[in-house]
PDB file of C-alpha atoms in Angstrom:
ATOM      1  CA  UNK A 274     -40.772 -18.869  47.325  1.00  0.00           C
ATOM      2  CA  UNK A 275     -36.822 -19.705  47.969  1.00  0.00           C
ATOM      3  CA  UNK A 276     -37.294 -21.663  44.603  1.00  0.00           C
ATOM      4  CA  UNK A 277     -38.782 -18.771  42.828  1.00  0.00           C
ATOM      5  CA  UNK A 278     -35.783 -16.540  43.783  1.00  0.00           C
ATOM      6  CA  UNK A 279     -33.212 -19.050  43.217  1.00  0.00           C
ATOM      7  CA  UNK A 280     -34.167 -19.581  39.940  1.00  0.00           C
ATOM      8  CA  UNK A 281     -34.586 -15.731  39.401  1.00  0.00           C
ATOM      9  CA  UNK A 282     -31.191 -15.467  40.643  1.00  0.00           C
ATOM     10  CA  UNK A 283     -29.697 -18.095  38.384  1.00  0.00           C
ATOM     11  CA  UNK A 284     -31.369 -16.616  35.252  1.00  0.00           C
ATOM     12  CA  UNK A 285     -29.689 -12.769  36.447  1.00  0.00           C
ATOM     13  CA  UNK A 286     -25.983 -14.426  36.535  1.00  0.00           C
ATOM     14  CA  UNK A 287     -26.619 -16.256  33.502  1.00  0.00           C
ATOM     15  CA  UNK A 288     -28.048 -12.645  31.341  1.00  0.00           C
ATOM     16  CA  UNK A 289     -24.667 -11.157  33.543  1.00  0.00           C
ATOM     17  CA  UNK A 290     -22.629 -13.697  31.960  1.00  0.00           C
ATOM     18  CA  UNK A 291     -23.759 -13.115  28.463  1.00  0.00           C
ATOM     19  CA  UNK A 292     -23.682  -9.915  28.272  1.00  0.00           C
ATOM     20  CA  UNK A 293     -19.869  -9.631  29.558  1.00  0.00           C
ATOM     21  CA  UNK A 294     -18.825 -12.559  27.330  1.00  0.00           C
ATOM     22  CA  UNK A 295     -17.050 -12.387  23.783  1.00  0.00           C
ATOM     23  CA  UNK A 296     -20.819 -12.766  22.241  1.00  0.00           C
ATOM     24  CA  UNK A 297     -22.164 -10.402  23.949  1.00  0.00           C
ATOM     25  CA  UNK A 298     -24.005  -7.045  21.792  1.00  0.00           C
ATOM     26  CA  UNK A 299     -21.316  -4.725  23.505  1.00  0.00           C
ATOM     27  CA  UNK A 300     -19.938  -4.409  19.890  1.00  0.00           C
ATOM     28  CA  UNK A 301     -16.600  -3.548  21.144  1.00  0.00           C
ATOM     29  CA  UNK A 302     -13.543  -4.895  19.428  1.00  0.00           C
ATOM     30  CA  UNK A 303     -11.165  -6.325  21.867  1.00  0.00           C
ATOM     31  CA  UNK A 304      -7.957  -4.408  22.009  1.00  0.00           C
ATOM     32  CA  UNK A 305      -5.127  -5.896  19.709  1.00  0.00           C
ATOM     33  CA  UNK A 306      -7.704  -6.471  16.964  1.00  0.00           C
ATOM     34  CA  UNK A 307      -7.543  -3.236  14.670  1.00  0.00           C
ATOM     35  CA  UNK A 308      -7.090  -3.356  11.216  1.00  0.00           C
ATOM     36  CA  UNK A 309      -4.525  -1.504   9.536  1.00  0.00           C
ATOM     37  CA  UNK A 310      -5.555   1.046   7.191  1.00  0.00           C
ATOM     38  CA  UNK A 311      -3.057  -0.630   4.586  1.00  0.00           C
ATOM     39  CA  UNK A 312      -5.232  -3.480   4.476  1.00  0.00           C
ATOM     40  CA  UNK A 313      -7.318  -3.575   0.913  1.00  0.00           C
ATOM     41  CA  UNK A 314      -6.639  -2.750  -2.823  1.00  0.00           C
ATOM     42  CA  UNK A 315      -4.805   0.477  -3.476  1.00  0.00           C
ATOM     43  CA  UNK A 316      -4.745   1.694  -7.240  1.00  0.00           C
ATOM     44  CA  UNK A 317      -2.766   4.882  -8.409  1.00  0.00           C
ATOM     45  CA  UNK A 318      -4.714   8.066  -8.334  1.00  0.00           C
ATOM     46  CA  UNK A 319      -5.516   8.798 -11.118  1.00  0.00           C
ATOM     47  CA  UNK A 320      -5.148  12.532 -11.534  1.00  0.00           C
ATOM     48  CA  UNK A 321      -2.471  14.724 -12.369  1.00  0.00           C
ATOM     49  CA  UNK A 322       0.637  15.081  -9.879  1.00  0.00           C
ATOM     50  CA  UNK A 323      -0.147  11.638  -8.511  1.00  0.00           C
ATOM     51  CA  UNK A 324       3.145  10.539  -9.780  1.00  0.00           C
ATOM     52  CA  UNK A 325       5.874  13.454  -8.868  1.00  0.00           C
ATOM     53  CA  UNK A 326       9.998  13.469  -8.628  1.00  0.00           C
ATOM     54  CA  UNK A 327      11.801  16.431  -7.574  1.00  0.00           C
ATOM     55  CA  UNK A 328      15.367  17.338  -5.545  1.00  0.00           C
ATOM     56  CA  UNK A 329      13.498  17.230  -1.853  1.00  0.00           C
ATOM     57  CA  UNK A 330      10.696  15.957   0.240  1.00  0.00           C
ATOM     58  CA  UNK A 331       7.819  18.124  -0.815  1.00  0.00           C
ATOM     59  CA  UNK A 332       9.713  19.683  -3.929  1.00  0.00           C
ATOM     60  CA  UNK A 333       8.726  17.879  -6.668  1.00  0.00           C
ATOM     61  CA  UNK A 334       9.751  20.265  -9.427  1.00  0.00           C
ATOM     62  CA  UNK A 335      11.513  17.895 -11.663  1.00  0.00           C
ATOM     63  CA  UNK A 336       8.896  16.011 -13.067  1.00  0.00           C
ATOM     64  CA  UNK A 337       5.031  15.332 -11.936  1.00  0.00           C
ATOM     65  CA  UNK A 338       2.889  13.666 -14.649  1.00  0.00           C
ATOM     66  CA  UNK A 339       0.012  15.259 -16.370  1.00  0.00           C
ATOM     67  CA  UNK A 340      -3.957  14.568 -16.579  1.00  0.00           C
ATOM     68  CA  UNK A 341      -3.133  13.680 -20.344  1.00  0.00           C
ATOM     69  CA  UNK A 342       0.070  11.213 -19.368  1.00  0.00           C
ATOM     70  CA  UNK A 343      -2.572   9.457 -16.899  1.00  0.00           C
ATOM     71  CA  UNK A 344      -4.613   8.386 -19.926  1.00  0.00           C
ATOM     72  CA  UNK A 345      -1.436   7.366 -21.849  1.00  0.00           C
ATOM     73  CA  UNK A 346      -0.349   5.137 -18.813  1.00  0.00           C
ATOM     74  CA  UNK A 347      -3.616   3.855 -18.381  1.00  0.00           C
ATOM     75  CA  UNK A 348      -1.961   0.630 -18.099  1.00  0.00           C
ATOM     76  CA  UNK A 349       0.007   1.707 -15.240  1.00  0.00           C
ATOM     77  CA  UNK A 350      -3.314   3.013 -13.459  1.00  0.00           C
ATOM     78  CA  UNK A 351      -5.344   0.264 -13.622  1.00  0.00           C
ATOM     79  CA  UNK A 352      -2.299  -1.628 -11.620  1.00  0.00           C
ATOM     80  CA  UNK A 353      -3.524  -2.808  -8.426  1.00  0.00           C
ATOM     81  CA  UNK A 354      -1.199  -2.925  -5.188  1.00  0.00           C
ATOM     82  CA  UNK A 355      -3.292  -5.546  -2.682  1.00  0.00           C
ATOM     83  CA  UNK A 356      -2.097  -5.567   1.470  1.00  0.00           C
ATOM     84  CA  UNK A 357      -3.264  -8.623   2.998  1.00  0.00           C
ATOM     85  CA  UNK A 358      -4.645  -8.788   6.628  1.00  0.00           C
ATOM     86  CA  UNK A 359      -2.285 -11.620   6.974  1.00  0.00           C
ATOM     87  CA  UNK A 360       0.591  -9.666   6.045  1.00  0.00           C
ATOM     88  CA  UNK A 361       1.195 -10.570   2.360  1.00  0.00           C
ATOM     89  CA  UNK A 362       1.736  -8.341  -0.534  1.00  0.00           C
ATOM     90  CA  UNK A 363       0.741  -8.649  -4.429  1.00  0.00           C
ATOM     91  CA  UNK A 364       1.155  -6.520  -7.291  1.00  0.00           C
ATOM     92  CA  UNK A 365      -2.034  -7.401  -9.571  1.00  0.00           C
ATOM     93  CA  UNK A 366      -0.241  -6.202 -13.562  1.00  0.00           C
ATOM     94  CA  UNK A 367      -3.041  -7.644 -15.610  1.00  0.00           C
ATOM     95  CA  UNK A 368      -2.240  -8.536 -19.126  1.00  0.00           C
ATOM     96  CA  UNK A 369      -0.296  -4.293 -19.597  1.00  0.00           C
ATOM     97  CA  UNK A 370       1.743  -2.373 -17.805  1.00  0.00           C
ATOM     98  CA  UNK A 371       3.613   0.553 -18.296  1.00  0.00           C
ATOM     99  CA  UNK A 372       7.397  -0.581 -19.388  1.00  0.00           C
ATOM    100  CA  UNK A 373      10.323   1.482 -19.332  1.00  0.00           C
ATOM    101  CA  UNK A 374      13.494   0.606 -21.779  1.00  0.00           C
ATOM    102  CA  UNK A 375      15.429  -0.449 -18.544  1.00  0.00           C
ATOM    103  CA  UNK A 376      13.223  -3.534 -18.894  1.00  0.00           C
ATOM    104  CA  UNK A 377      14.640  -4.487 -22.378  1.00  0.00           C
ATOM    105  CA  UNK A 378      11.730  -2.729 -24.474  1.00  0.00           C
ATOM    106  CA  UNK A 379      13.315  -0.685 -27.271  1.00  0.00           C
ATOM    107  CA  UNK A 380      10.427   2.678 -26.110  1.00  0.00           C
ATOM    108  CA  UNK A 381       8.206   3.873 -22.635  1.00  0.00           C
ATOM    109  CA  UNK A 382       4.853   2.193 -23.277  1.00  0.00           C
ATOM    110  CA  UNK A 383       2.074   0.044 -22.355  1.00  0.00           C
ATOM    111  CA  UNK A 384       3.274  -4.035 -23.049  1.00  0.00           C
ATOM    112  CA  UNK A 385       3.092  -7.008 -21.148  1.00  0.00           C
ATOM    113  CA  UNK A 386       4.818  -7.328 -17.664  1.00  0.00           C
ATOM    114  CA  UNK A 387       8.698  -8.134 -17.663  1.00  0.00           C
ATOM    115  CA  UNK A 388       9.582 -10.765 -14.869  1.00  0.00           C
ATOM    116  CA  UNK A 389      10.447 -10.316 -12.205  1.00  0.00           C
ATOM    117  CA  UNK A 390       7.909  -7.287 -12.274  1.00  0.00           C
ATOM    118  CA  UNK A 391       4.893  -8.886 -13.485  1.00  0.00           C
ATOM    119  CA  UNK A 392       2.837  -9.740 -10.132  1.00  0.00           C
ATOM    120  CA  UNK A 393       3.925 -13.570 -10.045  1.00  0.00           C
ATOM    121  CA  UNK A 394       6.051 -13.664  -6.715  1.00  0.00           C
ATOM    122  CA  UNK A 395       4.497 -13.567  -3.379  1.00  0.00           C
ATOM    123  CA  UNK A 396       5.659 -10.695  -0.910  1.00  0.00           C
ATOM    124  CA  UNK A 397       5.243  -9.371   2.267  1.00  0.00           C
ATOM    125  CA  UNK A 398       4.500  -5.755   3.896  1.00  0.00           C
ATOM    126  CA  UNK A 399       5.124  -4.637   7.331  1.00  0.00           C
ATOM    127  CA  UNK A 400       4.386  -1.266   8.835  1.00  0.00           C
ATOM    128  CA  UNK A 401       7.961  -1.069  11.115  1.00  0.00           C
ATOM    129  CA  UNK A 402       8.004   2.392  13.097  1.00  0.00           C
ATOM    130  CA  UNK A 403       6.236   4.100  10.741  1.00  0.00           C
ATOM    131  CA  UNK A 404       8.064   3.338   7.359  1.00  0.00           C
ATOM    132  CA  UNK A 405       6.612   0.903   4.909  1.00  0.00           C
ATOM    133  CA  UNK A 406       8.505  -2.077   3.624  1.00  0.00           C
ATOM    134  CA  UNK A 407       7.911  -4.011   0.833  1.00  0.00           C
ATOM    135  CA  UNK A 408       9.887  -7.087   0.472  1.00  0.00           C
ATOM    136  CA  UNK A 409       9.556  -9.858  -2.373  1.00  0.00           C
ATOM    137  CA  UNK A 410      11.224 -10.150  -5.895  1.00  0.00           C
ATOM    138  CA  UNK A 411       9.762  -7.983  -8.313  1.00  0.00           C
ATOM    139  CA  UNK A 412       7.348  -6.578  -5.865  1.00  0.00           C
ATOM    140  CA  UNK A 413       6.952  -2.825  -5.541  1.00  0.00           C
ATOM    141  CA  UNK A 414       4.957   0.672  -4.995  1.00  0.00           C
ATOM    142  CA  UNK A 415       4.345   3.299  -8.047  1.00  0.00           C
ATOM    143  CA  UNK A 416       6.992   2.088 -10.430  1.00  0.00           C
ATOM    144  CA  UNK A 417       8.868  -0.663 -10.797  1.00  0.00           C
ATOM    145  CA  UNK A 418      12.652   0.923 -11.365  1.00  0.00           C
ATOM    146  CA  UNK A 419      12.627   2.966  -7.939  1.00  0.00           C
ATOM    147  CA  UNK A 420      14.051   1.403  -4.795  1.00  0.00           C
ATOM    148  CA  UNK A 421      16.062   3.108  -1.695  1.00  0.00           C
ATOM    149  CA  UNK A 422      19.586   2.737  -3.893  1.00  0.00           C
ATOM    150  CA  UNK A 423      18.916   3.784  -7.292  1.00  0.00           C
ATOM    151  CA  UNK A 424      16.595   3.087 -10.087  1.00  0.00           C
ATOM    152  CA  UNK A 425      17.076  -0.514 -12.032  1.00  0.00           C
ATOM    153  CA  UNK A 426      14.299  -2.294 -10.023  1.00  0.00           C
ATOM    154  CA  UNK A 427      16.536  -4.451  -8.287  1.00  0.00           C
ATOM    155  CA  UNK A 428      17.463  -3.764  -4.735  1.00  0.00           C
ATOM    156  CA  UNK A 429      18.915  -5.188  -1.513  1.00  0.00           C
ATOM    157  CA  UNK A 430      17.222  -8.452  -0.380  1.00  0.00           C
ATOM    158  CA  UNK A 431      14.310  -7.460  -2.336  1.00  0.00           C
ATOM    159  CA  UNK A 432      13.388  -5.252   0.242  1.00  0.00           C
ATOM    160  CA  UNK A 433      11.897  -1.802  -0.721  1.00  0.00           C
ATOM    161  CA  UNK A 434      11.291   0.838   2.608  1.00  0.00           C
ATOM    162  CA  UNK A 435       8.988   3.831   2.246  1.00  0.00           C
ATOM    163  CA  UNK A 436       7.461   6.677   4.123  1.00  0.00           C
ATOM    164  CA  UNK A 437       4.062   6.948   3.760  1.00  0.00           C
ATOM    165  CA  UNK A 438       0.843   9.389   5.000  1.00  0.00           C
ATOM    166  CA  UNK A 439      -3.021   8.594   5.206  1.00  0.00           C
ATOM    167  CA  UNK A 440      -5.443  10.986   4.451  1.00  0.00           C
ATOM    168  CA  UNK A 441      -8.938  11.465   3.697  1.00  0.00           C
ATOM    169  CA  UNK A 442     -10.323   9.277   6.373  1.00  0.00           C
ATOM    170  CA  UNK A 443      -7.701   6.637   4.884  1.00  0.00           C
ATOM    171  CA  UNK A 444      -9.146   6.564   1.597  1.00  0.00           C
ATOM    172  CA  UNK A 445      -5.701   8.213   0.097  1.00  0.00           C
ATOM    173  CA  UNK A 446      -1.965   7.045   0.490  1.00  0.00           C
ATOM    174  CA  UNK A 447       0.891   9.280  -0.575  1.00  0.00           C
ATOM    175  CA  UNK A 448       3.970   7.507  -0.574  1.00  0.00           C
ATOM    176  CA  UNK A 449       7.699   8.540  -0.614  1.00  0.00           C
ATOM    177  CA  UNK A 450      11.014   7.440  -1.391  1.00  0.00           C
ATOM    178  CA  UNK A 451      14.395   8.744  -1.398  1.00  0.00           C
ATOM    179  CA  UNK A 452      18.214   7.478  -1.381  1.00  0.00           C
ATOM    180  CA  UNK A 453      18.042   6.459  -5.231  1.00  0.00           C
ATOM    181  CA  UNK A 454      19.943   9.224  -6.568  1.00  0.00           C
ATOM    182  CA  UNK A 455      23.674   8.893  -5.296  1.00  0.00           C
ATOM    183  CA  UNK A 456      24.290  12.348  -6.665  1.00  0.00           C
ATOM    184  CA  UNK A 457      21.196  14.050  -5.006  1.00  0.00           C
ATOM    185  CA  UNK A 458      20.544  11.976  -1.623  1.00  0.00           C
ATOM    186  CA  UNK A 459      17.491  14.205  -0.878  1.00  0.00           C
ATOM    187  CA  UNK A 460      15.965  13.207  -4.521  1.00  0.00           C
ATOM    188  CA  UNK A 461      12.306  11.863  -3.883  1.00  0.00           C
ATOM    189  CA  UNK A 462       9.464  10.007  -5.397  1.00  0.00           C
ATOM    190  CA  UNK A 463       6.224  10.587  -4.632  1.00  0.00           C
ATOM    191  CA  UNK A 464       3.505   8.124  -5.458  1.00  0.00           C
ATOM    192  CA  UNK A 465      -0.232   8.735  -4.326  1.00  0.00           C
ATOM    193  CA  UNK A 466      -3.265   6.022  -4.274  1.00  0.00           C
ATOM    194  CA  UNK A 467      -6.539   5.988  -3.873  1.00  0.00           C
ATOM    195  CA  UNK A 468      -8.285   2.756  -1.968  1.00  0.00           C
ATOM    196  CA  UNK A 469     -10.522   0.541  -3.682  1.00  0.00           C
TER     197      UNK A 469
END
C-alpha cells in the first residue's frame, strides 16, 4: 500500500512539475518576450492623403497626394519598409522607385534606385521613448529626401528620428517628421502604411 501511494505521489509532483515548467500548455508568454508591433513588412497606403506636407502637426494643407498620383507613383507604393525582430532595418526598392531631380534625374518619375537610396545598406531601428529612429546610409521612411534637417536625403550620422502612431489593431502606421524646413520649424511630413 505505502508503495502504491509513493508512486502516486511521485507521478502528482512530476504532472506539478510539468505543468509549471516552460513546456507546460499554460500558453503564457513569459514577460520580456513581446513583439513589437513594428516588427513585419510595412508598404505605403495606398490611398489618397497617405502622403501629406503642411505648416503643422495635423495641418497638412500644403500638399497631400491624390488617388490618381498613387497610381502614377506606383513605384513608390510597391516599396517595402521591413523591421526585423532582431532589430535591423531594410528598404526593399525593387527594380523602380519614385526619383526626384535632387537625385540627378533631369524629371519626378518612376527609374531605377539612386545609391545610396536603393535598399543595398543594412540599417537598424529602435523604438527610443516613443520616437522612431532609423539609422543606416540611404535608409529611410516615405521618401527618400526628408530627414529631421532638411530635404537632400542626407542627414546626421545617417540617423533619421520620427514620431509615429498605431492604429487599427496595428495594422496602420502614420508617421511624422518635422525640423526639415529651417524657415518653418513646425513644417511636417506625414507618411502612413499599411502592414503586410
Amino acid at each position: 500500500m505505502k508503495s502504491k501511494l509513493y508512486i502516486f505521489g511521485l507521478l502528482a509532483m512530476a504532472l506539478s512539475f510539468y505543468a509549471c515548467s516552460d513546456n507546460g500548455v499554460s500558453g503564457e508568454e513569459e514577460p520580456g518576450e513581446e513583439v513589437s508591433p513594428f516588427v513585419g513588412t510595412w508598404t505605403l497606403d495606398p490611398t489618397a492623403a497617405s502622403l501629406a506636407v503642411g505648416p503643422a502637426p495635423g495641418d497638412y494643407s500644403w500638399w497631400q497626394i491624390s488617388a490618381d498620383d498613387v497610381n502614377t507613383r506606383s513605384c513608390l507604393y510597391d516599396d517595402t519598409y521591413v523591421f526585423n525582430e532582431d532589430g535591423s532595418f531594410e528598404n526593399n526598392l525593387g527594380n523602380q522607385t519614385w526619383l526626384e531631380t535632387w537625385q540627378g534625374v533631369e524629371a519626378e518619375g518612376c527609374g531605377a534606385p539612386v545609391a545610396p537610396h536603393d535598399g543595398t545598406n543594412a540599417g537598424t531601428w529602435v523604438d527610443e521613448n516613443g520616437s522612431l529612429i532609423i539609422t543606416g546610409n540611404g535608409l529611410y521612411l516615405g521618401l527618400a529626401k526628408v530627414h529631421n534637417t532638411g530635404e537632400n536625403g542626407d542627414p546626421a550620422n545617417d540617423t533619421i528620428e520620427y514620431e509615429y502612431a498605431f492604429s487599427n489593431n496595428n495594422s496602420t502606421l502614420e508617421i511624422t517628421i518635422s525640423g526639415w524646413n529651417a524657415d518653418v520649424p513646425e513644417a511636417t511630413w506625414y507618411f502612413r502604411f499599411a502592414k503586410q
